[in-house]
XYZ file of N, CA and C in Angstrom:
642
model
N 32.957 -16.769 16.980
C 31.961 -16.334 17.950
C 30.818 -17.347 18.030
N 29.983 -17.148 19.210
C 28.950 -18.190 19.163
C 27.575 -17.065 18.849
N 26.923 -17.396 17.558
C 26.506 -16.677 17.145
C 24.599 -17.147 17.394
N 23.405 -16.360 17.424
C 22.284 -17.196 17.653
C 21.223 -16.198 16.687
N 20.783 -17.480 15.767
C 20.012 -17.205 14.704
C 18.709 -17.388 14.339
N 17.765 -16.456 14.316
C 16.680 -16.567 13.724
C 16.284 -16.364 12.725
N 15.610 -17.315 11.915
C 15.348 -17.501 10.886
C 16.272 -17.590 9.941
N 16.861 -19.101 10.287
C 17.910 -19.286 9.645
C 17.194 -20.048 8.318
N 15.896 -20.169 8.082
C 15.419 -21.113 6.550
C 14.893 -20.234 5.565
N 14.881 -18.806 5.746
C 14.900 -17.659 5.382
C 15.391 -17.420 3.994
N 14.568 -16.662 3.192
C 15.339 -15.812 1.929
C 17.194 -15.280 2.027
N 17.417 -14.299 3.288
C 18.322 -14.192 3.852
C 18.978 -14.532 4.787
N 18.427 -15.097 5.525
C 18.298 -16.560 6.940
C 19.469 -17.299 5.773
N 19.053 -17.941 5.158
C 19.649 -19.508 4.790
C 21.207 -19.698 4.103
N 21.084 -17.677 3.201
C 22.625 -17.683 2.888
C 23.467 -16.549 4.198
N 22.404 -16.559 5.023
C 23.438 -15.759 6.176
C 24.027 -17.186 7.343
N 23.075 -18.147 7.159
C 23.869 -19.233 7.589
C 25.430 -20.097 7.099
N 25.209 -19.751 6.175
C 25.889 -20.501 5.470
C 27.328 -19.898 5.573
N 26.951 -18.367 5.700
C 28.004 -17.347 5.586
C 28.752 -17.416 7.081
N 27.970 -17.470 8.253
C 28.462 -17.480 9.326
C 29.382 -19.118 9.522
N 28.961 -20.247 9.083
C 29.277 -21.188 9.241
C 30.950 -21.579 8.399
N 30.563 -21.092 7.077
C 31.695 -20.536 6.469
C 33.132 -19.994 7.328
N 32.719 -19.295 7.960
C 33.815 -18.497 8.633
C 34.191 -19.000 9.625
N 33.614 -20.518 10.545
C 34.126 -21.028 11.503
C 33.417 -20.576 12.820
N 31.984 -19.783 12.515
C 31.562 -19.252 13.847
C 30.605 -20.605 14.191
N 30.335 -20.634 15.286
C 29.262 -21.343 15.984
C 28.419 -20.856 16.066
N 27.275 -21.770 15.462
C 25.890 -21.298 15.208
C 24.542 -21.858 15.716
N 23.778 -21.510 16.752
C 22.486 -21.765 17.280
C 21.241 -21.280 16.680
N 20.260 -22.306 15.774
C 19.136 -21.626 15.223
C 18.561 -22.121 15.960
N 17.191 -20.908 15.857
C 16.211 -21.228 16.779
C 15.320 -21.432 15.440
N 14.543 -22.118 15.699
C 13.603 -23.094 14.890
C 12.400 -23.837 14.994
N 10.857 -23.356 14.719
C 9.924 -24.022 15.614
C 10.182 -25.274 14.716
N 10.468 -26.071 13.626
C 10.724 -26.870 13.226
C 12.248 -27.481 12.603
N 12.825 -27.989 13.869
C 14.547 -28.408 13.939
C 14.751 -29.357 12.202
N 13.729 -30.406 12.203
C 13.705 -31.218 11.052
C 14.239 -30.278 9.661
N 13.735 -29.656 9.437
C 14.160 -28.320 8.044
C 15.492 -28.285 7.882
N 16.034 -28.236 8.868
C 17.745 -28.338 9.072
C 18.589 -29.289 9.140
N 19.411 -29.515 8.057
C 20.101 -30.603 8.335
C 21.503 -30.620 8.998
N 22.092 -31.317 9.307
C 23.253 -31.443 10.610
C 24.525 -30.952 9.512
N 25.164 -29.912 10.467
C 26.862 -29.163 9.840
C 27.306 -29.203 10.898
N 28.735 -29.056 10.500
C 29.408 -28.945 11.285
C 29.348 -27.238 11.933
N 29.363 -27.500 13.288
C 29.857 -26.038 13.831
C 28.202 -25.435 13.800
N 27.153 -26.171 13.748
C 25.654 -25.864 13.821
C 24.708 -26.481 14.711
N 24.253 -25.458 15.750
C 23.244 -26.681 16.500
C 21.957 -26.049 16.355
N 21.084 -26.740 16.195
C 19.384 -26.453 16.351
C 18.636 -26.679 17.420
N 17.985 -25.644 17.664
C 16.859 -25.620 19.311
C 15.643 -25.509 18.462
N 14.911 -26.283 19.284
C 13.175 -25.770 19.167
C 13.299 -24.348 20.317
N 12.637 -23.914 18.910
C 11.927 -22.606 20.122
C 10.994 -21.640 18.957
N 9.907 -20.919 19.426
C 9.519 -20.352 18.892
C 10.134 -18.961 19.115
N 9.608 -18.079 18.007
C 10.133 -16.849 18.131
C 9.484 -15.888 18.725
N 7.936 -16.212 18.191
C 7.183 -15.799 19.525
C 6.814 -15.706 21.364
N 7.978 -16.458 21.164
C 7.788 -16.752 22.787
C 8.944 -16.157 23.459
N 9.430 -14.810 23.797
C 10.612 -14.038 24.646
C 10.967 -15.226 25.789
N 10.327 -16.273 26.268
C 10.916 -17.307 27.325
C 12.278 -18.434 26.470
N 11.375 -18.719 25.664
C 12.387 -19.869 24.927
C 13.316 -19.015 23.876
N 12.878 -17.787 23.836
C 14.215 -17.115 22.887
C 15.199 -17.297 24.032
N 15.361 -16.655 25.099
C 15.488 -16.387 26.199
C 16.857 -17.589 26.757
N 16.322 -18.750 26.308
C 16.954 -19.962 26.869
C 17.508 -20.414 25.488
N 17.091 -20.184 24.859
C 18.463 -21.012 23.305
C 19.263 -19.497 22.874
N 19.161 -18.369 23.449
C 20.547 -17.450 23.114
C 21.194 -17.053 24.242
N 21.117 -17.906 25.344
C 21.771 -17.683 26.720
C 23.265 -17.880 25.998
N 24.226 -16.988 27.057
C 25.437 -17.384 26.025
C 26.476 -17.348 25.176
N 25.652 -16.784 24.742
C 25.734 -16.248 22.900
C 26.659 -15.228 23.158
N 27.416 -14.413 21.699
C 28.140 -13.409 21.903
C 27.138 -12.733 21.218
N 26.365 -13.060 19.909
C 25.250 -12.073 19.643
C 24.302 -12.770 19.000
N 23.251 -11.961 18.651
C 21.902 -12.507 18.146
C 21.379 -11.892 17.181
N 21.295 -13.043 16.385
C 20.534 -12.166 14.651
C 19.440 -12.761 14.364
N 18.465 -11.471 14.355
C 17.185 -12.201 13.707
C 16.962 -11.286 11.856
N 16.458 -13.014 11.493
C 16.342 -13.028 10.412
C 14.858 -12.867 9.780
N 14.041 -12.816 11.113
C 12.741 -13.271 11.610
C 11.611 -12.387 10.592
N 11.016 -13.100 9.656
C 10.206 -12.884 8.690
C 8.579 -14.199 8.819
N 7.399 -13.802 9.082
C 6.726 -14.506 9.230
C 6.164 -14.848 7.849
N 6.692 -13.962 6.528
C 6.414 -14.266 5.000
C 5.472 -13.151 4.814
N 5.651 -12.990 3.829
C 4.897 -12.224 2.555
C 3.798 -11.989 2.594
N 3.308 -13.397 2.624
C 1.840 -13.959 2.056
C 1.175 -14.339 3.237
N 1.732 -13.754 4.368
C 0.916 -13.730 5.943
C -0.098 -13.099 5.763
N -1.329 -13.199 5.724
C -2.138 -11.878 6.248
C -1.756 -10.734 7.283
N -1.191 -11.831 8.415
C -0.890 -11.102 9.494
C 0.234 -10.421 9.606
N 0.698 -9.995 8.358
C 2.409 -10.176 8.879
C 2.758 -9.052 9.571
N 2.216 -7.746 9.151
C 2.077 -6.729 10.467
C 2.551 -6.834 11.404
N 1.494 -7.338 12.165
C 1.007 -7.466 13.545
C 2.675 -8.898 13.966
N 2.406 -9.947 13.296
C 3.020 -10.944 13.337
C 4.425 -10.562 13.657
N 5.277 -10.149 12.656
C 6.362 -9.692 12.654
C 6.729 -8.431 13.851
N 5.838 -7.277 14.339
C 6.074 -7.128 15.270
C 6.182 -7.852 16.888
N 5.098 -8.751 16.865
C 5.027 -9.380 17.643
C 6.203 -10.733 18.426
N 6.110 -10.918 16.869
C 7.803 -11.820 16.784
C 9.596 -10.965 17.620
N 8.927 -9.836 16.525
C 10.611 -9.177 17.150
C 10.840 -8.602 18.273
N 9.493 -8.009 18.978
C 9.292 -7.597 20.535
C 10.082 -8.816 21.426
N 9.222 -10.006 20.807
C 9.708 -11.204 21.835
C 11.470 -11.518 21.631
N 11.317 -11.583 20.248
C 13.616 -11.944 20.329
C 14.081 -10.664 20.841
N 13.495 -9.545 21.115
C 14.580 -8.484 21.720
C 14.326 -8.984 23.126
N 13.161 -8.635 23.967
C 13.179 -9.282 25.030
C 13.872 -10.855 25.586
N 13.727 -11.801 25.089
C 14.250 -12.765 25.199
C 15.932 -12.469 25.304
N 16.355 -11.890 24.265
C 17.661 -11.361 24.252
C 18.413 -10.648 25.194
N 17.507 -9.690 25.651
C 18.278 -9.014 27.084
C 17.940 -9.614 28.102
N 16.546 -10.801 28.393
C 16.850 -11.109 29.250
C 17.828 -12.263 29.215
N 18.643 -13.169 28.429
C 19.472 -13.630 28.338
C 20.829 -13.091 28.744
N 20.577 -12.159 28.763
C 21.857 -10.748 29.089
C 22.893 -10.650 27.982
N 22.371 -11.019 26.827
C 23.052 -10.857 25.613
C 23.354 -9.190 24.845
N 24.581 -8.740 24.761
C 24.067 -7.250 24.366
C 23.739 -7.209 23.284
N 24.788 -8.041 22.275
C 24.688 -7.694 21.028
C 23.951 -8.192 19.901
N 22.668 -7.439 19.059
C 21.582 -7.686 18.596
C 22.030 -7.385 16.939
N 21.698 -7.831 16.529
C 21.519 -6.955 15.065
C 20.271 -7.932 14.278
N 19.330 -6.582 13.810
C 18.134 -7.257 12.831
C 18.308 -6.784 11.636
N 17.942 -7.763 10.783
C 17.394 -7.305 9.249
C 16.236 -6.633 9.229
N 15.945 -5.713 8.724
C 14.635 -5.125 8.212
C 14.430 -5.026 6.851
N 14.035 -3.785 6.661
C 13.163 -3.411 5.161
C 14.345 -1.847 4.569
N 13.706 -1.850 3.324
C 14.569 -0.892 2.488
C 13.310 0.712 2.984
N 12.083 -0.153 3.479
C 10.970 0.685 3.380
C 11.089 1.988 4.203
N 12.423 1.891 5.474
C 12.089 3.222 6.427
C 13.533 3.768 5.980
N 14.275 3.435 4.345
C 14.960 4.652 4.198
C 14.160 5.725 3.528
N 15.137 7.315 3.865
C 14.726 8.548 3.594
C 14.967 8.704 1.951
N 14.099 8.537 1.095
C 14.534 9.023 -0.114
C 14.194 10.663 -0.512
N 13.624 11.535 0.395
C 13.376 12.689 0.579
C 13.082 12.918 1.940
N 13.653 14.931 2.466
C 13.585 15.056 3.368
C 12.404 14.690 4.612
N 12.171 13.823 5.364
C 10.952 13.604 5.820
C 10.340 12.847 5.319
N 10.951 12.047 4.052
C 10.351 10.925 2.939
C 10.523 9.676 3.682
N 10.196 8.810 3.820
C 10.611 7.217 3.839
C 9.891 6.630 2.579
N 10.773 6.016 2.061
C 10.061 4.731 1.460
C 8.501 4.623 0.786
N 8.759 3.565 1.896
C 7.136 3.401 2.698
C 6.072 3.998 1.951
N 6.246 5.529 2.033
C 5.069 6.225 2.004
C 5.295 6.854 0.541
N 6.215 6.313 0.028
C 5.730 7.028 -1.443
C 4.965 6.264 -2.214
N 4.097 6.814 -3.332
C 3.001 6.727 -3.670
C 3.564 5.054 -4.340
N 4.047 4.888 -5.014
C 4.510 3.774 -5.713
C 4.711 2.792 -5.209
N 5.106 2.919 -3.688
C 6.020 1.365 -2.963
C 4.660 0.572 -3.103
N 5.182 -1.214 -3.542
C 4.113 -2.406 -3.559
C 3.524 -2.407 -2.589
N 2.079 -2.644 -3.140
C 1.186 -2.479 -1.723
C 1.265 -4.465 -1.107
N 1.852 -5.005 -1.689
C 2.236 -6.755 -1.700
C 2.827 -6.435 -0.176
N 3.817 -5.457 -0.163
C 5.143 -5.360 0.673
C 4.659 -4.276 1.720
N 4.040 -3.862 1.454
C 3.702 -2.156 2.363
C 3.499 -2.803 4.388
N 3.018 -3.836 4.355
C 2.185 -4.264 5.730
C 3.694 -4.996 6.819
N 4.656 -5.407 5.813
C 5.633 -5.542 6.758
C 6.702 -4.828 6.266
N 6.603 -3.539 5.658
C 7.852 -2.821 5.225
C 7.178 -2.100 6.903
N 5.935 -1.238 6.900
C 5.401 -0.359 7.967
C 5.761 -1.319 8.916
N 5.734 -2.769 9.326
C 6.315 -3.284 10.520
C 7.537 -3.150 10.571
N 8.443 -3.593 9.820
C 9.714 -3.047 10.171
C 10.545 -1.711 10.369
N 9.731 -1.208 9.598
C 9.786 0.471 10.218
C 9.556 0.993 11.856
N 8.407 0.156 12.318
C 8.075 0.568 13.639
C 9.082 -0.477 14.723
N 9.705 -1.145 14.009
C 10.825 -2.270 14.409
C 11.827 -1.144 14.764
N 12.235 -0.596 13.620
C 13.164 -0.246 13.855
C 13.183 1.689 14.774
N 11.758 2.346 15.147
C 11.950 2.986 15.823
C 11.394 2.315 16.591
N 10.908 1.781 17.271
C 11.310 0.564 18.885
C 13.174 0.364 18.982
N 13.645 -0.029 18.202
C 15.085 -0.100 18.668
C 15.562 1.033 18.936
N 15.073 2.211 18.360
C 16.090 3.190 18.357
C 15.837 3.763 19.546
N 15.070 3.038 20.802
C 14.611 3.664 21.929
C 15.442 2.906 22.781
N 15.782 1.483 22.518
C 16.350 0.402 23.631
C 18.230 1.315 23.897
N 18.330 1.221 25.228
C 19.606 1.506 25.417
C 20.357 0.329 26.422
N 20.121 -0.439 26.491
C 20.642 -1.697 26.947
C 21.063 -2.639 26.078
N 21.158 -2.634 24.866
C 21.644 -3.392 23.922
C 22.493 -2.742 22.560
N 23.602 -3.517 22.306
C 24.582 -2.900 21.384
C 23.891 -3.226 20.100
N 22.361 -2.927 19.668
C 21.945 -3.055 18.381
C 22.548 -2.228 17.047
N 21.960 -3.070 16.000
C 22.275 -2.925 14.408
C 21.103 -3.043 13.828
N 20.633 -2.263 12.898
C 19.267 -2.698 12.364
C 19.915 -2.450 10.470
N 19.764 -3.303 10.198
C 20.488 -3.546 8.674
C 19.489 -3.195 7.751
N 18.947 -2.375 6.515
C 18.054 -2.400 5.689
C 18.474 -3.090 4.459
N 18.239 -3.835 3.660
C 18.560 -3.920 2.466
C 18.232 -2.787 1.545
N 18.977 -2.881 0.172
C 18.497 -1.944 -0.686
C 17.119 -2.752 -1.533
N 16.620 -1.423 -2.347
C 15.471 -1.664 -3.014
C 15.206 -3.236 -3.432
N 16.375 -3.280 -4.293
C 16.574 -4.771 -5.141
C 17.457 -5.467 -4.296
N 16.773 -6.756 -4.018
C 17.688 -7.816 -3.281
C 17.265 -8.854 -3.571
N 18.409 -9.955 -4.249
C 18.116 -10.925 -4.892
C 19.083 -11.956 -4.827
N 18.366 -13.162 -4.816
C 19.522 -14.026 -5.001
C 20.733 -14.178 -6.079
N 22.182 -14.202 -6.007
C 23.172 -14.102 -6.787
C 24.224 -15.025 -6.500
N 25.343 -13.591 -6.963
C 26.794 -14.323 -6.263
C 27.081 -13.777 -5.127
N 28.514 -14.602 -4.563
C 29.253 -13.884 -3.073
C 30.325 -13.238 -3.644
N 30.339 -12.000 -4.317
C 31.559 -11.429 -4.508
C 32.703 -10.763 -3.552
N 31.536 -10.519 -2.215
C 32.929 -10.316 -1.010
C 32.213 -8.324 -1.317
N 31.707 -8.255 -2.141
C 32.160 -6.618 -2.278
C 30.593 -5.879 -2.057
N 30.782 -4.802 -1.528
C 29.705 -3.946 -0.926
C 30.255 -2.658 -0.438
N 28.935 -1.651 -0.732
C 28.931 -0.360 -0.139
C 28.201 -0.112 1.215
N 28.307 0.406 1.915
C 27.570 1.054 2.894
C 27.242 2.405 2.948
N 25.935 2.381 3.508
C 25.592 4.089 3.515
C 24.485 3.832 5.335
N 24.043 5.346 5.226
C 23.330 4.540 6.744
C 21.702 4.763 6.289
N 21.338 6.467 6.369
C 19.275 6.425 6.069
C 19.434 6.723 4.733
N 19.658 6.372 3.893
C 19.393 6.904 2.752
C 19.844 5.804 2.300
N 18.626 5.600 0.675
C 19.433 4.561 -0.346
C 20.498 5.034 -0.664
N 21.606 4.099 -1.274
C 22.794 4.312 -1.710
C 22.037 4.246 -3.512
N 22.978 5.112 -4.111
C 22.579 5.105 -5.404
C 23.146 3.847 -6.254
N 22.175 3.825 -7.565
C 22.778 2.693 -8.414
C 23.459 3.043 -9.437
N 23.150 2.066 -10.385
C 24.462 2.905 -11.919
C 22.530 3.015 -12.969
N 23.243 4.687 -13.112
C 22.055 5.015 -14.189
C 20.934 5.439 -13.058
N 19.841 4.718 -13.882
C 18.338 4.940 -13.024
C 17.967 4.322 -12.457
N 18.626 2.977 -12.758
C 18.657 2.018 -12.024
C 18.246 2.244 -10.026
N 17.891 1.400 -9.470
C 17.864 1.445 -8.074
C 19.272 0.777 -7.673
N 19.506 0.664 -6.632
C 20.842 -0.200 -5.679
C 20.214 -1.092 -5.692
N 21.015 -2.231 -5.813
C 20.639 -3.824 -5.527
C 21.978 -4.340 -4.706
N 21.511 -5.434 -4.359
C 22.661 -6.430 -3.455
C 22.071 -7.701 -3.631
N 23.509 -8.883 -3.883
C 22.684 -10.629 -3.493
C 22.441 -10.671 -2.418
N 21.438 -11.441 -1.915
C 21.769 -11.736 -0.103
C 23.024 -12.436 -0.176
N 23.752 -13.095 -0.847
C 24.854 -13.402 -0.392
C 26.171 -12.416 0.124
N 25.698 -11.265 -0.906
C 26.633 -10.598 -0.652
C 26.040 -9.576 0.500
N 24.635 -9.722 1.079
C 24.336 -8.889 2.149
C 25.095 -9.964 3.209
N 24.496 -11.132 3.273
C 25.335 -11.974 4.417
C 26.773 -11.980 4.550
N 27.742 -11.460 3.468
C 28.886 -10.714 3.864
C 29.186 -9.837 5.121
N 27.896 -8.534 4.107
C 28.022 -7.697 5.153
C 27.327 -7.818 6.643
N 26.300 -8.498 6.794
C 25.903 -9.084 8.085
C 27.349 -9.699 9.049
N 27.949 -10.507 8.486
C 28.546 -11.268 9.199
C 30.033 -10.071 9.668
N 30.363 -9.474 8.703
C 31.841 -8.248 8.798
C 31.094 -7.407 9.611
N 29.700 -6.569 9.905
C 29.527 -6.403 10.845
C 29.429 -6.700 12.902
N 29.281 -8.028 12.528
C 29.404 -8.801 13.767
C 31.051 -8.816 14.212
N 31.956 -8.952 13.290
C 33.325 -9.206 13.209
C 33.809 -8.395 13.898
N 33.650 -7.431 13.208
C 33.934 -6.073 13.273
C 32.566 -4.556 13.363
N 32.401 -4.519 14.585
C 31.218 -3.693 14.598
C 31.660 -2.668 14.079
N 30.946 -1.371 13.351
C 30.477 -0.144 12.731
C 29.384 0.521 13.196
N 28.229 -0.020 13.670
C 27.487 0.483 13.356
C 26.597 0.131 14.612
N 27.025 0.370 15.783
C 26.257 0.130 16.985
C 25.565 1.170 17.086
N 24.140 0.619 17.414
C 22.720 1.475 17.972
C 23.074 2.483 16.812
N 22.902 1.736 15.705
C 22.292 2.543 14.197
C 21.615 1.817 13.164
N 21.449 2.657 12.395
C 21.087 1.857 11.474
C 21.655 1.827 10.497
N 21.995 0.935 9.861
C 22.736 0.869 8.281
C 22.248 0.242 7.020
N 22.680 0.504 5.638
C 22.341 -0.093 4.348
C 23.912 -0.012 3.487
N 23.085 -0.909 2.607
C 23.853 -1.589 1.807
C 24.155 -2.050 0.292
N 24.824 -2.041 -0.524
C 24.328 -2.293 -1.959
C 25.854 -2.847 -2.168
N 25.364 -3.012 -3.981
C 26.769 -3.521 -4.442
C 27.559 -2.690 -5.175
């Protein structure tokens, strides 16, 4: 497939590239800085910002689908505001490209760990993380309103860390999936970029939302 990627230099960006490229798909990152990237086979790089729904617009014309990976960081002040602002523009850009098929990464923050619970709002979640877990939360009820696009909104579980690619994963959809013991669920991003990419392959999970562990 010809696949179009944001934030491919990403925590999960960089091994979901790798993963798509792996498999022989064709890959378009969008990139306000092309230099970061070095030349593969079966990979092309556009300038474009992500903020801008025009130039998303024109580097995922095309495409069979579009993944944003789109994280403005941690240590944004803004990241709130930022990260919404960002993903408004790649959805727009996206349909007006006339692309249907979307799928975003988000946060572990808008699963239900009690009835009416998210995340988010329990007393404990890092307040480090709280400002773009609540953006991706409002990410992801903005999607759940769009009906013109075959979206996916992916959460990771609690723990997500860099590892191995074992190929192997669970799925569940609002709710964490449990771990062993007391443990929380964890996943590598490698082994989330599995499941990123077997979703695209093979859709499951259109205009939902899903999670994931190992």
């Amino acid at each position: 497939m010809k696949i179009a990627l944001v934030g491919a230099t990403g925590f999960v960006g960089a091994p979901l590239l790798t993963e798509l490229l792996s498999r022989g798909h064709q890959v378009t990152v969008l990139a306000r800085n092309p230099a970061k990237l070095s030349a593969q086979p079966g990979l092309t790089v556009v300038q474009a910002d992500a903020l801008n729904a025009a130039q998303v617009a024109q580097a995922v014309a095309g495409h069979d689908a579009v993944v944003s990976a789109y994280n403005p960081g941690w240590t944004e002040p803004r990241i709130h505001d930022l990260f919404l602002e960002g993903t408004a523009a790649i959805v727009a850009g996206t349909k007006q490209a006339g692309v249907k098929r979307f799928l975003m990464v988000g946060g572990a923050g808008s699963l239900f760990v009690a009835p009416g619970v998210q995340l988010v709002d329990t007393a404990g979640f890092p307040a480090e993380y709280k400002q773009g877990a609540l953006a991706a939360r409002e990410a992801l009820n903005r999607l759940k309103l769009e009906t013109s696009l075959d979206w996916t909104f992916l959460s990771p579980p609690i723990i997500l860390a860099p590892g191995v690619r074992t190929g192997q994963y669970r799925t569940g959809l609002d709710h964490p999936l449990p771990g062993e013991g007391e443990a929380p669920a964890a996943i590598s991003v490698e082994d989330m970029a599995v499941a990123i990419v077997d979703e695209l392959e093979q859709p499951r999970h259109i205009q939902q939302r899903f999670t994931v562990a190992n």
